[in-house]
Coordinates of C-alpha atoms in Angstrom, one line a residue:
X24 CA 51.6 -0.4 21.4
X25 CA 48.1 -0.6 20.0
X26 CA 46.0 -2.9 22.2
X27 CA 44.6 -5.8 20.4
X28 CA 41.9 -9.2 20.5
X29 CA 43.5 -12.4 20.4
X30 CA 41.1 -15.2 18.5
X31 CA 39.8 -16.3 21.9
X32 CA 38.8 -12.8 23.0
X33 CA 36.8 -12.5 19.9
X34 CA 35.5 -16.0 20.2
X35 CA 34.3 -15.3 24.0
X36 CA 33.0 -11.9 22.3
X37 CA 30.8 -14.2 19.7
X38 CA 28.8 -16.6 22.5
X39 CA 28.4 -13.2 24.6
X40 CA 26.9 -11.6 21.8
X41 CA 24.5 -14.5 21.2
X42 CA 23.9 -14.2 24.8
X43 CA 23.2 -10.9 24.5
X44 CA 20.9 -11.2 21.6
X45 CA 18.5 -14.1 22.7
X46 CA 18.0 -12.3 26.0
X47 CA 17.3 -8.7 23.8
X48 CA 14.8 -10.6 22.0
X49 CA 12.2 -11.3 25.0
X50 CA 14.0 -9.7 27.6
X51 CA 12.1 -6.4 28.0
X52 CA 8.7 -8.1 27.2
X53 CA 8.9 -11.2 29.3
X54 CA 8.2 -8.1 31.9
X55 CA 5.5 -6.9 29.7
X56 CA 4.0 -10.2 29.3
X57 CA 3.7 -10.5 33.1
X58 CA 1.9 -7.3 33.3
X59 CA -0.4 -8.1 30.7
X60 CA -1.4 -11.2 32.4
X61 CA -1.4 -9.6 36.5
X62 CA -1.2 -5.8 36.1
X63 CA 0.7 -6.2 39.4
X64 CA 3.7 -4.0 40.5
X65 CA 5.0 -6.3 43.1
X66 CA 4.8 -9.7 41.5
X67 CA 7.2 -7.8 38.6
X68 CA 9.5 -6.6 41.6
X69 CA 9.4 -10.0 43.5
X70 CA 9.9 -11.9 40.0
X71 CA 13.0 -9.7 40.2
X72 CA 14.6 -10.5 43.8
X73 CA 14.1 -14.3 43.3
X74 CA 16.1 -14.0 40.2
X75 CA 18.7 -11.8 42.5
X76 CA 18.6 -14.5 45.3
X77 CA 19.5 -17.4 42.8
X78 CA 21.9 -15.8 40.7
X79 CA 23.9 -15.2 44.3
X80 CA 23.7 -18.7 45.5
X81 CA 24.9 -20.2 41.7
X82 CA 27.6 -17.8 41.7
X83 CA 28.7 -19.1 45.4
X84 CA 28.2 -22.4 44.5
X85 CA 29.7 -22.5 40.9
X86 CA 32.9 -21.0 42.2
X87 CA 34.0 -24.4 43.1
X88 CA 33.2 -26.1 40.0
X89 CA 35.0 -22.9 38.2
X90 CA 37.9 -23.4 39.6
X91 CA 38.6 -26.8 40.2
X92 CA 36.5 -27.9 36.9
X93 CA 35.6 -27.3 33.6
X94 CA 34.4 -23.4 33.6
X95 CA 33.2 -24.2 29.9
X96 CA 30.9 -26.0 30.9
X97 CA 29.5 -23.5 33.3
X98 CA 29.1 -21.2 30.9
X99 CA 27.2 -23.8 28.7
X100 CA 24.8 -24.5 31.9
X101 CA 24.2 -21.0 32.1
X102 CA 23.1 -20.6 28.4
X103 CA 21.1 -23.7 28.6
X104 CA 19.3 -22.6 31.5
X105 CA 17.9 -19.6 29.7
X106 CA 17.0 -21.3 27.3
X107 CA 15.0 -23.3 29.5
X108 CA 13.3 -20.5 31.1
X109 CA 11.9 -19.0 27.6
X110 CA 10.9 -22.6 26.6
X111 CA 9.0 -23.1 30.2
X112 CA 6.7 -19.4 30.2
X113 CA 6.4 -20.3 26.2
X114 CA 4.8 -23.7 27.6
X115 CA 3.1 -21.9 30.9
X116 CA 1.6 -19.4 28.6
X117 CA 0.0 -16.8 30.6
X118 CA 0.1 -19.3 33.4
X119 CA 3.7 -18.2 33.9
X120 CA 2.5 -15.8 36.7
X121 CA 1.5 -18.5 39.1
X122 CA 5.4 -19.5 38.9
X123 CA 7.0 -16.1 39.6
X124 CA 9.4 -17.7 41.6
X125 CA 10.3 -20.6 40.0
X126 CA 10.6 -19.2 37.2
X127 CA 12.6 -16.6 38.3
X128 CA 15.0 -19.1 40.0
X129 CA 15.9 -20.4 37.5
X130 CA 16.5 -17.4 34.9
X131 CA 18.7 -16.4 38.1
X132 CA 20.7 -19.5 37.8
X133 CA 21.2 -18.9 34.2
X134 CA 22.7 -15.4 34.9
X135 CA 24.7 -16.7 37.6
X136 CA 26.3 -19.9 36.3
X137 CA 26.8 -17.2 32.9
X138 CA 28.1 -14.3 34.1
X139 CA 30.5 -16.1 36.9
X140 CA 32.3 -18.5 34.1
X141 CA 32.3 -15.4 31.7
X142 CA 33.9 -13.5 33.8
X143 CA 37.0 -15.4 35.1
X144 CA 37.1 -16.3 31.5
X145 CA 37.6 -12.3 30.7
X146 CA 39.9 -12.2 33.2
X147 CA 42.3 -15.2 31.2
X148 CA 42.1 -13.7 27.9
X149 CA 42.2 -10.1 28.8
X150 CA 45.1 -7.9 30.3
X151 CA 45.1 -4.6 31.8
X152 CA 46.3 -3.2 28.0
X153 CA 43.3 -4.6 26.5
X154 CA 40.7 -4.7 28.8
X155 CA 39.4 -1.6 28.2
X156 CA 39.0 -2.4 24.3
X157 CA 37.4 -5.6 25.4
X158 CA 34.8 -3.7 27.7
X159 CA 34.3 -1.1 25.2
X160 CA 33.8 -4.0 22.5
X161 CA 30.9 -6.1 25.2
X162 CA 29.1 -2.6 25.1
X163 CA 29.0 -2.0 21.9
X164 CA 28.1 -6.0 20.8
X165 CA 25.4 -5.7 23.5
X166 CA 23.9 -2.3 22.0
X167 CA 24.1 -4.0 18.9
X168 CA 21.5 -6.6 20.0
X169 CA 19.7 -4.3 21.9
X170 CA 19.1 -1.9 19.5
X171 CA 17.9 -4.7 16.8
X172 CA 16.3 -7.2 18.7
X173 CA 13.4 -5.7 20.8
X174 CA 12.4 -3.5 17.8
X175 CA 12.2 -6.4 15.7
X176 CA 10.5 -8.0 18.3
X177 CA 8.1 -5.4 18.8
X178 CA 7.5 -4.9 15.8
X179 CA 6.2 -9.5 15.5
X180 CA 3.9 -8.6 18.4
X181 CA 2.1 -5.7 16.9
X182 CA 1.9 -7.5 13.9
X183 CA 0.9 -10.7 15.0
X184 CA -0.5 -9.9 18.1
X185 CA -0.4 -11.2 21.8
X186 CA -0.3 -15.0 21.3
X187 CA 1.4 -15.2 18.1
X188 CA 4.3 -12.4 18.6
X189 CA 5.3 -13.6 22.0
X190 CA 5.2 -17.3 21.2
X191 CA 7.8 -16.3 18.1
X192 CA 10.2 -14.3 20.0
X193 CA 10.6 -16.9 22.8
X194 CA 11.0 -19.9 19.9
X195 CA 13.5 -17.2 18.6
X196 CA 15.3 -16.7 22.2
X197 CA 15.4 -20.2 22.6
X198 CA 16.8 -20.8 19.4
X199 CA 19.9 -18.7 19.8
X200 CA 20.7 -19.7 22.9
X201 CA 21.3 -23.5 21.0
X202 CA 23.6 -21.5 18.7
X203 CA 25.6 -19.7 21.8
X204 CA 26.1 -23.0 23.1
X205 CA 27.3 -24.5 19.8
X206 CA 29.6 -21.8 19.7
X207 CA 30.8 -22.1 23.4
X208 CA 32.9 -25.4 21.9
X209 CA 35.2 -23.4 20.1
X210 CA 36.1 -21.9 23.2
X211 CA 39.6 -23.4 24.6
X212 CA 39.1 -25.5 27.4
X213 CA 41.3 -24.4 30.7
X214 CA 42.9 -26.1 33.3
X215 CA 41.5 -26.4 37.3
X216 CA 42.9 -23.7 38.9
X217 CA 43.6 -25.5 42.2
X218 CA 41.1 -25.5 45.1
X219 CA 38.3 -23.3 45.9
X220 CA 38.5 -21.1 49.5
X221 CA 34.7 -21.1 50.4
X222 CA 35.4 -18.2 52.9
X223 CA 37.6 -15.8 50.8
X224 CA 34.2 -13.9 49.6
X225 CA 33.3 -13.2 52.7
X226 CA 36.8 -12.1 54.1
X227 CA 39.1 -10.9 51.4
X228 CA 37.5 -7.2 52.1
X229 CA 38.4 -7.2 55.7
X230 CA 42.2 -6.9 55.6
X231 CA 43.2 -3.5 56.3
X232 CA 44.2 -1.4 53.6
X233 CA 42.3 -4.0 51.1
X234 CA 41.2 -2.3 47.9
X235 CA 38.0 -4.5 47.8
X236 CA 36.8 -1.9 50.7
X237 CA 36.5 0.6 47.6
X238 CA 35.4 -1.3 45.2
X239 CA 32.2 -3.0 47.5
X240 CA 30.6 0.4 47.8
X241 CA 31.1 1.2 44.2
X242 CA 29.2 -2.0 43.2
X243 CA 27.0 -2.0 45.6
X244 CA 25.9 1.5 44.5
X245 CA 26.1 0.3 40.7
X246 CA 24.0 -3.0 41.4
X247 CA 21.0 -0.6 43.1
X248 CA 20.3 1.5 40.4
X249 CA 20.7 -1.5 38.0
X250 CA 18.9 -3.9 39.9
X251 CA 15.8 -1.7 39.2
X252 CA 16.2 0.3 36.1
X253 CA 17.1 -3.0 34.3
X254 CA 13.3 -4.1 34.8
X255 CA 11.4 -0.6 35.8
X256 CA 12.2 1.6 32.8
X257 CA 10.9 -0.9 29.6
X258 CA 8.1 -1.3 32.3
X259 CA 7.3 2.2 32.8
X260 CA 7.7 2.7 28.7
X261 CA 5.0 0.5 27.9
X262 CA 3.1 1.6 30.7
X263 CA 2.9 4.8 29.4
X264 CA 1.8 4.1 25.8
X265 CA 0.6 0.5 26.3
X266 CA 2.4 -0.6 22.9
X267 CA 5.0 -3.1 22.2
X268 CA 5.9 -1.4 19.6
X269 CA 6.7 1.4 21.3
X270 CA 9.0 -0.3 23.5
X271 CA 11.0 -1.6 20.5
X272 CA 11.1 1.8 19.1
X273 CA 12.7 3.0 22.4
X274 CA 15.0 0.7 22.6
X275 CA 16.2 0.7 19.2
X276 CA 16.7 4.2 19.6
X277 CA 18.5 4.1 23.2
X278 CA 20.9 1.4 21.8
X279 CA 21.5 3.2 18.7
X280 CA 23.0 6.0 20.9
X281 CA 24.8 3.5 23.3
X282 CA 26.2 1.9 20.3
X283 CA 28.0 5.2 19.0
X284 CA 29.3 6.0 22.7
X285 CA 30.7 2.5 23.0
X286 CA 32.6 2.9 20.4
X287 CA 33.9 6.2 20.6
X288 CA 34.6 5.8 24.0
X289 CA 35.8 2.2 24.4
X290 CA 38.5 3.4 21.8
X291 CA 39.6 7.0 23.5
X292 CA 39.2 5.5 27.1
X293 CA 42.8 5.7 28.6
X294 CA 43.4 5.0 32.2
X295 CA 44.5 8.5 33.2
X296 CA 40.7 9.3 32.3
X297 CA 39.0 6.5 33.9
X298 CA 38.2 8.8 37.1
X299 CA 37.2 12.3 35.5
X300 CA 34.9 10.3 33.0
X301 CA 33.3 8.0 35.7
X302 CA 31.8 12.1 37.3
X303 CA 30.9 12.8 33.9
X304 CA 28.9 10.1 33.6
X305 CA 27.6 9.4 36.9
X306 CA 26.4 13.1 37.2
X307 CA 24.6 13.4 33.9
X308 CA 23.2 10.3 34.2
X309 CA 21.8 11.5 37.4
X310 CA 20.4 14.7 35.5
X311 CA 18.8 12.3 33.0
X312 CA 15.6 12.3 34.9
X313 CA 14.7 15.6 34.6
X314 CA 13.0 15.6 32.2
X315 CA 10.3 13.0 34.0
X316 CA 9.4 15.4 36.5
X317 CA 7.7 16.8 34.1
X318 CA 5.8 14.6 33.3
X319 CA 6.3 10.8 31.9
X320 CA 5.3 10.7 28.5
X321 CA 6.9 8.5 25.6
X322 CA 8.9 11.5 24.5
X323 CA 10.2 12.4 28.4
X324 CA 11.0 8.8 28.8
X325 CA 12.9 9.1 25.6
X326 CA 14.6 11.9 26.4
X327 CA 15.6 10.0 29.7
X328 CA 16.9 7.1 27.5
X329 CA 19.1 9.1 25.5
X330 CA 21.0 11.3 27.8
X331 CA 21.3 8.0 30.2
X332 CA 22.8 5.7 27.0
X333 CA 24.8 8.6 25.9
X334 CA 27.0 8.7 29.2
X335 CA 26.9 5.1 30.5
X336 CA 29.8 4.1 28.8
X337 CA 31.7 6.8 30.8
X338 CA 30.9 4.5 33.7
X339 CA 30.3 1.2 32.5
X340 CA 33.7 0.8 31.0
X341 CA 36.1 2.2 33.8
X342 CA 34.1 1.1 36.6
X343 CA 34.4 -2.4 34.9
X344 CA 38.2 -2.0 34.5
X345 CA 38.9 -0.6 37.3
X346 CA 37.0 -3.5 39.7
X347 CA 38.4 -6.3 37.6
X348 CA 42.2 -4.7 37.5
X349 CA 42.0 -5.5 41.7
X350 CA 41.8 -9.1 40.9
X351 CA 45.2 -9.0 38.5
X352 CA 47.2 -6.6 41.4
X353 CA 49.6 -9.6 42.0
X354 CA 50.1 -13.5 41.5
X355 CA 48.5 -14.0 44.5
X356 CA 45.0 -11.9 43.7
X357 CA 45.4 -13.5 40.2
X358 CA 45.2 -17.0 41.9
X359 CA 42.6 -16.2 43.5
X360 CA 40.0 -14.8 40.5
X361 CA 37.3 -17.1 40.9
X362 CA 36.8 -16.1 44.7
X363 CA 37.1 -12.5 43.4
X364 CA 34.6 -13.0 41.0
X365 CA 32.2 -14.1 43.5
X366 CA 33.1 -11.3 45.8
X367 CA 32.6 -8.9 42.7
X368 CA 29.2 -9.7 42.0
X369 CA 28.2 -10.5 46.1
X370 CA 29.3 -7.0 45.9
X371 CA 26.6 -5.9 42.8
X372 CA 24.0 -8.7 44.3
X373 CA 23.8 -6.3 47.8
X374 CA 23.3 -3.4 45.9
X375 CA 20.8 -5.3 43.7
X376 CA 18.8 -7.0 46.0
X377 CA 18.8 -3.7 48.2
X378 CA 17.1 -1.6 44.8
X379 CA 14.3 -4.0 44.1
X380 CA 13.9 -4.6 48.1
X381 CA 12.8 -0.1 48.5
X382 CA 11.3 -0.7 45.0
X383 CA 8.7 -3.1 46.8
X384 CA 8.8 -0.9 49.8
X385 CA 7.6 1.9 47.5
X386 CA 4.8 0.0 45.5
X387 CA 3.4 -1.5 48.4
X388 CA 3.1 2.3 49.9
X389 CA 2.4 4.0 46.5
X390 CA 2.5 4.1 42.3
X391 CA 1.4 7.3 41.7
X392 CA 3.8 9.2 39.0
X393 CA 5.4 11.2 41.0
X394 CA 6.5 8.7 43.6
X395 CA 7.9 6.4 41.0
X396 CA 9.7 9.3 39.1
X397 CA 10.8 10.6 42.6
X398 CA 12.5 6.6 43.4
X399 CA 14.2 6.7 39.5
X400 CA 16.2 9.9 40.3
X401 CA 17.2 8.9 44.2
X402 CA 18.6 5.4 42.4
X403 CA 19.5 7.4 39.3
X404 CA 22.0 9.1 41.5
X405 CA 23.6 6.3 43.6
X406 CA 26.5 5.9 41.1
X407 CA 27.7 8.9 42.2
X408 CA 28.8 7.0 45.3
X409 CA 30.6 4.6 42.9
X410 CA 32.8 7.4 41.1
X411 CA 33.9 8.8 44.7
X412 CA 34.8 4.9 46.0
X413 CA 36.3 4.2 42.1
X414 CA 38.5 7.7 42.9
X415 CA 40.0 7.0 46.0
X416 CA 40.7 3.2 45.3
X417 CA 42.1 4.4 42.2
X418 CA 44.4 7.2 44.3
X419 CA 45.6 4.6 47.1
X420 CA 46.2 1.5 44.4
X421 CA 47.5 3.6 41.4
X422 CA 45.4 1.0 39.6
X423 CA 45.9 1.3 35.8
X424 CA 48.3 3.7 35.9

């Protein structure tokens, strides 16, 4: 049988790729913008772990009012809130970077209160037959935007120039996020799931034989590299040829690739080939950075960009699968999705807050090139830890087979 969307699925695809597109439009340069203003690695990388340390607690926190509430309206607060943050450094101005972490509070809440809601609400309109079209479908929506929207965006600021072109994109950002909210009403309101365990997160891993002792690792290992590369590599881009526009050409670029190997793979991706095409991908991602050592120029960095958004997906979308097919193993793990959730991303959060914790280990000691190229390819290469935990969870479950 041919796995298929349901109108939900597609609806939930909509306000994620609104999402997706308000954050592409200022997302890379709210970074930039800081820079501009401080020229300071650290306050990037702490603007970073106090958005890591508030997306944790609101996913904790939120898990009750998930479950036993209205998760619609989670999502909603989560949309709002980033809205928020774009119109507070569009009032702050340059002044933002006297409110790191305030500011990064509460784009961390945004993400949390988001992400959690979104994802139980994957979980209810997905099944292990479609999931992997779904995933495949989020990556190629979110390339979308990312190719488009920080080219465009780019292309206001060098136009228009500092004041002007960052004022529009976050009036723009702000804007859409209204819209994903608007849209967020069409999505089906569900039922309380029944009570919230506050102390499942922090035990559901320690049962013997538990497959969460797998998959903790593997996002752990994910959330490290990400944690860092999510910020670091626009940074490093615009570092290197001190133009916004640039950056948008990069990303367009990078996302254009990503976009192609979304699709192609989101639609081949079978479960027998989740494991072999996690190594694919973790491995040549890991060689992406080669090319740096010799020295980080636009087209190195581009190089870099296109070999890392060429494999992703071959992680991206079985590592997703396969982590969210442990919550659906039974009734019981089914009942119990929200605390999974919040277990899932604890899991990313460690690895997360870990990566940006060395980053600021390693700017405090040194920034020289070769230091920074030297921590890309060390967190470059962490997901390899992820396909060897995604194997052997996959081997003692027999998950998506």
């Amino acid at each position: 049988m041919t796995a298929r969307l349901d109108a939900q699925s597609l609806l939930l695809l909509i306000v994620f790729g609104l999402f997706s597109l308000a954050n592409a439009l200022s997302g890379a340069f709210v970074n930039v913008f800081l820079w501009k203003a401080a020229s300071d690695y650290s306050l990037i990388g702490w603007f970073a772990f106090s958005q890591q340390i508030s997306s944790g607690l609101t996913f904790y926190c939120a898990g009750k009012w998930v479950k036993e509430g209205n998760k619609m309206n989670c999502l909603r607060l989560g949309i709002g809130l980033a809205g928020a943050f774009y119109a507070a450094v569009l009032w702050l101005g340059k002044g933002a970077v006297d409110y790191i972490w305030l500011l990064g509070f509460v784009l961390g809440a945004a993400f949390g209160a988001f992400w959690l809601a979104f994802n139980v609400v994957y979980f209810e309109v997905t099944d292990p037959d479609n999931r992997d079209l779904f995933n495949g479908w989020v990556g190629l929506i979110g390339s979308c935007c990312g190719m488009a929207a920080p080219w465009a965006s780019g292309y206001l600021i060098s136009k228009l120039g500092d004041g002007t072109g960052y004022r529009i994109i976050f009036t723009l950002s702000f804007a859409v996020f209204i819209g994903a909210i608007v849209f967020s009403f069409w999505l089906r309101k569900r039922p309380p799931e029944g009570h919230y365990n506050w102390t499942l997160p922090f035990t559901a891993w320690k049962k013997v034989g538990s497959p969460w002792r797998h998959a903790l690792p593997a996002l752990a290992a994910q959330g490290a590299k990400d944690g860092v590369f999510t910020f670091l590599i626009g940074l490093v881009v615009y570092i290197a040829t001190t133009n916004e526009m640039k950056l948008g050409n990069y990303t367009l670029i990078t996302s254009a690739v990503a976009l192609g190997s979304f699709y192609v793979i989101g639609r081949i991706m079978r479960p027998s080939f989740r494991v072999p095409g996690l190594f694919i991908g973790t491995i040549a991602m890991a060689l992406a950075v080669i090319p740096l050592f010799f020295g980080v120029a636009y087209g190195s960095l581009l190089l870099f960009g296109i070999i890392t958004s060429l494999f992703s997906p071959l992680f991206v979308i079985p590592m997703t699968t396969a982590t969210f097919d442990i919550m659906g193993v039974d009734e019981r793990s089914a009942a119990q999705r929200v605390e999974l959730t919040v277990l899932r991303e604890f899991g990313l959060l460690f690895g997360r807050m870990a990566g940006v914790a060395a980053y600021l280990l390693v700017v405090q000691w040194r920034t020289t090139e070769p230091v920074v190229v030297a921590f890309l390819a060390v967190l470059g290469a962490l997901p390899i830890i992820s396909a060897v935990s995604i194997r052997t969870l996959v081997s003692n479950q027999r998950i998506g087979k």
